[in-house]
Tab-separated table of C-alpha atoms in Angstrom:
chain	number	residue	atom	x	y	z
A	1	MET	CA	0.000	0.000	0.000
A	2	LYS	CA	1.254	3.454	-0.921
A	3	TYR	CA	0.834	6.635	1.090
A	4	GLY	CA	-0.169	9.916	-0.488
A	5	LEU	CA	-0.779	13.448	0.684
A	6	PHE	CA	-4.217	14.853	-0.108
A	7	LEU	CA	-4.157	18.619	0.308
A	8	PRO	CA	-6.322	21.575	-0.737
A	9	PRO	CA	-4.565	24.624	-2.235
A	10	PHE	CA	-6.345	26.852	0.276
A	11	ASP	CA	-5.277	29.833	2.376
A	12	GLY	CA	-1.794	29.031	3.737
A	13	LEU	CA	-1.261	26.694	0.766
A	14	ALA	CA	-2.842	28.945	-1.883
A	15	ASP	CA	0.532	29.537	-3.508
A	16	ALA	CA	2.077	27.447	-6.288
A	17	SER	CA	5.646	28.039	-5.134
A	18	ARG	CA	4.809	26.891	-1.604
A	19	LEU	CA	3.172	23.737	-2.883
A	20	GLY	CA	6.212	23.106	-5.056
A	21	GLU	CA	8.457	23.337	-2.012
A	22	LEU	CA	6.148	21.034	-0.059
A	23	ALA	CA	6.244	18.491	-2.891
A	24	VAL	CA	10.036	18.418	-2.650
A	25	THR	CA	9.741	17.960	1.116
A	26	ALA	CA	7.260	15.124	0.598
A	27	GLU	CA	9.558	13.363	-1.823
A	28	GLU	CA	12.480	13.629	0.584
A	29	ALA	CA	10.321	12.398	3.494
A	30	GLY	CA	9.314	9.207	1.685
A	31	TRP	CA	5.735	9.911	0.597
A	32	ASP	CA	4.592	8.089	-2.541
A	33	GLY	CA	2.204	10.714	-3.906
A	34	PHE	CA	0.916	14.259	-3.549
A	35	PHE	CA	-2.645	14.978	-4.687
A	36	VAL	CA	-4.256	18.421	-4.830
A	37	TRP	CA	-7.939	19.293	-4.480
A	38	ASP	CA	-9.570	21.146	-7.398
A	39	HIS	CA	-12.008	23.900	-6.377
A	40	LEU	CA	-12.864	27.427	-7.472
A	41	ARG	CA	-14.729	28.265	-4.257
A	42	TYR	CA	-15.202	26.628	-0.867
A	43	SER	CA	-17.132	27.050	2.351
A	44	PRO	CA	-15.992	29.637	4.920
A	45	PRO	CA	-13.617	30.182	6.556
A	46	VAL	CA	-11.646	29.356	3.367
A	47	ARG	CA	-10.819	32.614	1.581
A	48	GLU	CA	-7.867	32.093	-0.762
A	49	ILE	CA	-7.630	29.308	-3.373
A	50	ALA	CA	-4.890	28.600	-5.927
A	51	ASP	CA	-5.350	26.969	-9.330
A	52	THR	CA	-4.693	23.244	-9.061
A	53	TYR	CA	-3.128	22.710	-12.476
A	54	THR	CA	-0.677	25.587	-12.141
A	55	CYS	CA	0.377	24.182	-8.768
A	56	LEU	CA	0.835	20.704	-10.236
A	57	ALA	CA	3.076	22.053	-12.992
A	58	VAL	CA	5.397	23.629	-10.422
A	59	MET	CA	5.341	20.461	-8.311
A	60	ALA	CA	6.138	18.274	-11.314
A	61	ALA	CA	9.058	20.455	-12.347
A	62	LEU	CA	10.648	20.288	-8.893
A	63	THR	CA	10.274	16.551	-8.184
A	64	THR	CA	11.419	13.315	-9.788
A	65	ARG	CA	9.764	10.381	-7.997
A	66	ILE	CA	6.391	10.967	-6.340
A	67	ALA	CA	3.078	10.575	-8.133
A	68	LEU	CA	1.106	13.792	-8.621
A	69	GLY	CA	-2.382	14.707	-9.691
A	70	PRO	CA	-5.659	16.561	-9.173
A	71	MET	CA	-7.994	14.798	-6.782
A	72	VAL	CA	-10.597	15.319	-8.012
A	73	THR	CA	-11.466	17.475	-11.006
A	74	PRO	CA	-15.152	17.913	-11.972
A	75	LEU	CA	-14.333	17.268	-15.614
A	76	ILE	CA	-17.439	18.835	-17.143
A	77	ARG	CA	-16.605	22.120	-15.392
A	78	ARG	CA	-13.026	22.081	-16.629
A	79	ARG	CA	-13.989	20.832	-20.145
A	80	PRO	CA	-12.450	17.546	-21.349
A	81	HIS	CA	-10.645	18.843	-24.427
A	82	VAL	CA	-8.888	21.556	-22.402
A	83	VAL	CA	-7.971	19.205	-19.560
A	84	ALA	CA	-6.646	16.640	-22.047
A	85	ARG	CA	-4.112	19.145	-23.359
A	86	GLN	CA	-3.142	20.179	-19.826
A	87	ALA	CA	-2.876	16.570	-18.686
A	88	VAL	CA	-0.587	15.484	-21.512
A	89	THR	CA	1.678	18.448	-20.796
A	90	LEU	CA	1.791	17.515	-17.094
A	91	ASP	CA	2.308	13.846	-17.937
A	92	ARG	CA	5.369	14.678	-20.000
A	93	LEU	CA	6.667	17.264	-17.544
A	94	SER	CA	6.471	14.679	-14.750
A	95	ASN	CA	7.888	11.859	-16.899
A	96	GLY	CA	4.729	9.801	-16.545
A	97	ARG	CA	4.037	10.323	-12.839
A	98	LEU	CA	0.629	11.938	-13.330
A	99	ILE	CA	-2.549	10.351	-11.943
A	100	MET	CA	-5.738	12.112	-12.998
A	101	GLY	CA	-8.675	12.063	-10.594
A	102	PHE	CA	-12.156	12.886	-11.920
A	103	GLY	CA	-15.586	13.109	-10.350
A	104	LEU	CA	-18.952	14.847	-10.375
A	105	GLY	CA	-17.910	17.595	-7.976
A	106	ASP	CA	-19.949	18.950	-5.085
A	107	ASP	CA	-21.990	22.126	-4.951
A	108	TYR	CA	-22.068	23.320	-1.370
A	109	PRO	CA	-23.784	26.628	-0.564
A	110	GLU	CA	-20.455	28.235	-1.450
A	111	GLY	CA	-19.597	25.692	-4.142
A	112	ASP	CA	-18.414	26.250	-7.680
A	113	LEU	CA	-21.209	24.894	-9.867
A	114	ALA	CA	-24.539	26.706	-9.495
A	115	CYS	CA	-22.960	30.134	-9.088
A	116	PHE	CA	-21.458	29.778	-12.578
A	117	ALA	CA	-24.562	28.143	-14.104
A	118	GLU	CA	-22.850	24.760	-14.335
A	119	LEU	CA	-24.787	21.504	-14.244
A	120	THR	CA	-26.046	20.670	-10.763
A	121	ASP	CA	-28.420	17.701	-11.130
A	122	LEU	CA	-26.512	14.560	-10.129
A	123	ALA	CA	-27.864	12.263	-12.839
A	124	THR	CA	-27.210	14.881	-15.504
A	125	ARG	CA	-23.678	15.463	-14.267
A	126	ALA	CA	-23.057	11.715	-14.301
A	127	ARG	CA	-24.002	11.466	-17.978
A	128	ALA	CA	-21.878	14.502	-18.770
A	129	LEU	CA	-18.906	13.030	-16.890
A	130	ASP	CA	-19.095	9.757	-18.815
A	131	GLU	CA	-19.113	11.605	-22.138
A	132	SER	CA	-16.248	13.818	-20.993
A	133	LEU	CA	-14.160	10.836	-19.895
A	134	HIS	CA	-14.669	9.194	-23.286
A	135	VAL	CA	-13.330	12.248	-25.117
A	136	PHE	CA	-10.519	12.861	-22.612
A	137	THR	CA	-9.276	9.273	-22.840
A	138	GLY	CA	-9.150	9.278	-26.613
A	139	LEU	CA	-7.401	12.631	-26.850
A	140	VAL	CA	-4.621	11.863	-24.360
A	141	ARG	CA	-3.888	8.619	-26.227
A	142	GLY	CA	-3.464	10.527	-29.476
A	143	GLU	CA	-6.439	8.794	-31.077
A	144	ASP	CA	-8.671	10.290	-33.748
A	145	VAL	CA	-11.736	11.348	-31.787
A	146	HIS	CA	-15.113	11.953	-33.358
A	147	PHE	CA	-17.891	12.171	-30.804
A	148	ARG	CA	-21.189	13.978	-30.601
A	149	GLY	CA	-23.028	13.463	-27.337
A	150	GLU	CA	-25.649	15.149	-25.238
A	151	PHE	CA	-23.068	17.419	-23.591
A	152	VAL	CA	-19.720	16.998	-25.347
A	153	THR	CA	-18.675	17.292	-28.974
A	154	ALA	CA	-15.302	16.534	-30.552
A	155	THR	CA	-15.273	16.598	-34.339
A	156	GLN	CA	-12.463	14.670	-36.043
A	157	VAL	CA	-9.705	15.820	-33.730
A	158	SER	CA	-6.506	14.252	-32.421
A	159	TYR	CA	-3.839	15.651	-30.111
A	160	GLN	CA	-0.088	15.525	-30.441
A	161	PRO	CA	1.978	14.997	-28.476
A	162	SER	CA	0.085	12.277	-26.676
A	163	ALA	CA	0.683	10.748	-23.258
A	164	LEU	CA	3.988	8.978	-22.711
A	165	ARG	CA	2.327	5.553	-22.472
A	166	PRO	CA	0.207	4.191	-25.346
A	167	THR	CA	-2.504	3.325	-22.811
A	168	GLY	CA	-2.782	6.994	-21.867
A	169	ILE	CA	-2.683	8.579	-18.426
A	170	THR	CA	-3.589	6.705	-15.244
A	171	THR	CA	-7.142	7.774	-14.422
A	172	TRP	CA	-9.103	7.311	-11.212
A	173	THR	CA	-12.728	8.263	-10.777
A	174	ALA	CA	-14.271	9.200	-7.455
A	175	GLY	CA	-17.472	8.062	-5.854
A	176	ARG	CA	-19.252	7.592	-2.570
A	177	TRP	CA	-19.600	4.093	-1.213
A	178	PRO	CA	-21.786	2.091	-1.739
A	179	HIS	CA	-23.366	3.668	-4.856
A	180	LEU	CA	-23.080	1.365	-7.874
A	181	GLY	CA	-22.913	4.037	-10.592
A	182	PRO	CA	-19.486	5.344	-9.536
A	183	ILE	CA	-18.232	1.772	-9.066
A	184	ARG	CA	-19.209	0.825	-12.617
A	185	ARG	CA	-17.608	4.014	-13.932
A	186	ALA	CA	-14.370	3.356	-12.069
A	187	ALA	CA	-14.230	-0.193	-13.454
A	188	ARG	CA	-13.817	1.287	-16.929
A	189	HIS	CA	-10.696	3.131	-15.821
A	190	ASP	CA	-7.627	2.549	-13.644
A	191	GLY	CA	-8.831	3.073	-10.109
A	192	MET	CA	-11.316	4.584	-7.698
A	193	MET	CA	-11.006	7.313	-5.113
A	194	ALA	CA	-13.483	5.736	-2.699
A	195	ILE	CA	-15.259	8.246	-0.477
A	196	GLN	CA	-16.977	7.225	2.766
A	197	ILE	CA	-15.114	3.934	3.063
A	198	THR	CA	-14.578	3.580	6.808
A	199	GLU	CA	-13.916	-0.137	7.303
A	200	PRO	CA	-11.542	-2.592	5.588
A	201	ALA	CA	-14.493	-4.919	4.952
A	202	GLN	CA	-16.076	-2.194	2.822
A	203	ALA	CA	-12.899	-1.890	0.771
A	204	ARG	CA	-12.895	-5.639	0.222
A	205	GLU	CA	-16.515	-5.548	-0.946
A	206	LEU	CA	-15.752	-2.585	-3.197
A	207	ARG	CA	-13.067	-4.591	-4.969
A	208	GLU	CA	-15.516	-7.454	-5.455
A	209	ARG	CA	-18.068	-5.129	-7.027
A	210	VAL	CA	-15.457	-3.496	-9.249
A	211	ALA	CA	-14.385	-6.937	-10.462
A	212	GLU	CA	-18.009	-7.842	-11.187
A	213	ALA	CA	-18.203	-4.660	-13.272
A	214	GLY	CA	-15.287	-5.840	-15.397
A	215	ALA	CA	-12.154	-4.370	-13.822
A	216	ASP	CA	-8.849	-6.253	-13.777
A	217	LEU	CA	-7.989	-6.140	-10.076
A	218	ASP	CA	-4.314	-6.812	-10.789
A	219	HIS	CA	-4.179	-3.401	-12.454
A	220	PHE	CA	-6.731	-1.427	-10.459
A	221	ASP	CA	-6.121	1.057	-7.637
A	222	VAL	CA	-8.365	1.602	-4.640
A	223	ALA	CA	-7.591	4.858	-2.842
A	224	ILE	CA	-9.191	5.888	0.444
A	225	TRP	CA	-9.077	9.095	2.445
A	226	GLY	CA	-7.827	8.346	5.945
A	227	GLU	CA	-9.215	9.627	9.225
A	228	ARG	CA	-8.882	13.355	9.790
A	229	ASN	CA	-10.352	16.399	11.494
A	230	GLU	CA	-10.204	20.055	10.524
A	231	ARG	CA	-6.701	20.520	11.954
A	232	LEU	CA	-3.836	18.042	12.075
A	233	GLU	CA	-5.163	14.994	13.900
A	234	PHE	CA	-5.033	12.557	11.019
A	235	ARG	CA	-3.255	9.485	12.329
A	236	ARG	CA	-5.957	7.963	14.484
A	237	ASP	CA	-6.591	5.191	11.971
A	238	GLU	CA	-3.629	2.851	12.379
A	239	ARG	CA	-5.137	-0.194	10.658
A	240	TYR	CA	-2.658	0.035	7.819
A	241	GLU	CA	-2.065	-3.711	7.518
A	242	GLU	CA	-5.818	-4.318	7.527
A	243	TRP	CA	-6.373	-1.742	4.801
A	244	ALA	CA	-3.587	-3.231	2.694
A	245	SER	CA	-4.869	-6.795	3.093
A	246	ALA	CA	-8.348	-5.595	2.079
A	247	GLY	CA	-6.923	-4.447	-1.247
A	248	VAL	CA	-6.473	-0.725	-0.638
A	249	THR	CA	-3.524	0.383	-2.774
A	250	TRP	CA	-3.364	4.059	-1.750
A	251	PHE	CA	-3.953	5.538	1.708
A	252	LEU	CA	-4.404	9.312	1.354
A	253	THR	CA	-4.143	11.711	4.255
A	254	GLY	CA	-3.379	15.322	5.073
A	255	PRO	CA	-4.519	18.485	6.836
A	256	GLY	CA	-7.426	20.615	5.802
A	257	PRO	CA	-9.506	22.061	4.455
A	258	PHE	CA	-9.752	24.758	7.140
A	259	HIS	CA	-7.166	26.859	8.998
A	260	LEU	CA	-4.243	25.664	6.897
A	261	ASP	CA	-0.915	26.961	8.141
A	262	HIS	CA	2.088	26.487	5.867
A	263	GLY	CA	4.504	25.770	8.700
A	264	GLU	CA	2.244	23.209	10.356
A	265	VAL	CA	1.636	21.436	7.069
A	266	ARG	CA	5.379	21.348	6.345
A	267	ASP	CA	6.007	19.760	9.747
A	268	TYR	CA	3.282	17.200	9.064
A	269	ILE	CA	4.862	16.270	5.738
A	270	GLU	CA	8.392	16.111	7.153
A	271	ALA	CA	7.224	13.518	9.702
A	272	GLY	CA	6.787	11.107	6.798
A	273	PRO	CA	4.022	8.711	5.812
A	274	PRO	CA	1.847	7.462	8.679
A	275	GLY	CA	2.580	3.827	7.923
A	276	ASN	CA	6.325	4.194	8.448
């Protein structure tokens, strides 16, 4: 099981250069990955937010080993053809270390969907996400894409350069346990960021359902978000061997989203992965 940081670019971390420095610290401290939330707005007391993809570019340029990626991007808000170009650039900049995380997004009272007239109905967003993923996947592989859907259109287009690997860029999709729609979607890709998984038995059942939906479990990641509170008490869940034996491949943890202090976060990262 690998250990990744899962941090929002908010307030004390709303600075690409700071996140770049923290990525270097994470690499030196033995973390396996560093994943950044993707929001335009968030609930108070969050005030300042940095752009996730700009931060990832800086992080990729300064590191050589750790996996990096957005976790998660509401793809229909970002637009699949734009994100595909950004993702290929990041994939090449990082020498293939990029993991893309996609989901429906959330629209809290201070969220970033309704206020910009984006899609808000869950079922509608799910259909739009599936179309967007289809176009994104083809474009990053350098394929000729011709698609006309309910929400997304790509007319006889291909992108060069393409991703470093012929299979494209590692892609996880997010979803709340135990809903079957997100599980079936994840089975078509490379992994799932599983939200609201609280017990190893649930992770084991998730893998069974993903396999039933057609995923190859030998090449499928299950990522969970470890125990946390709004400050820095994130290491209460010490069942690392149980999580690993249940098939969890990534254990994500980190401070936030509120009251983020750069110095405190740096100290947290320097302490190294919780499973060490």
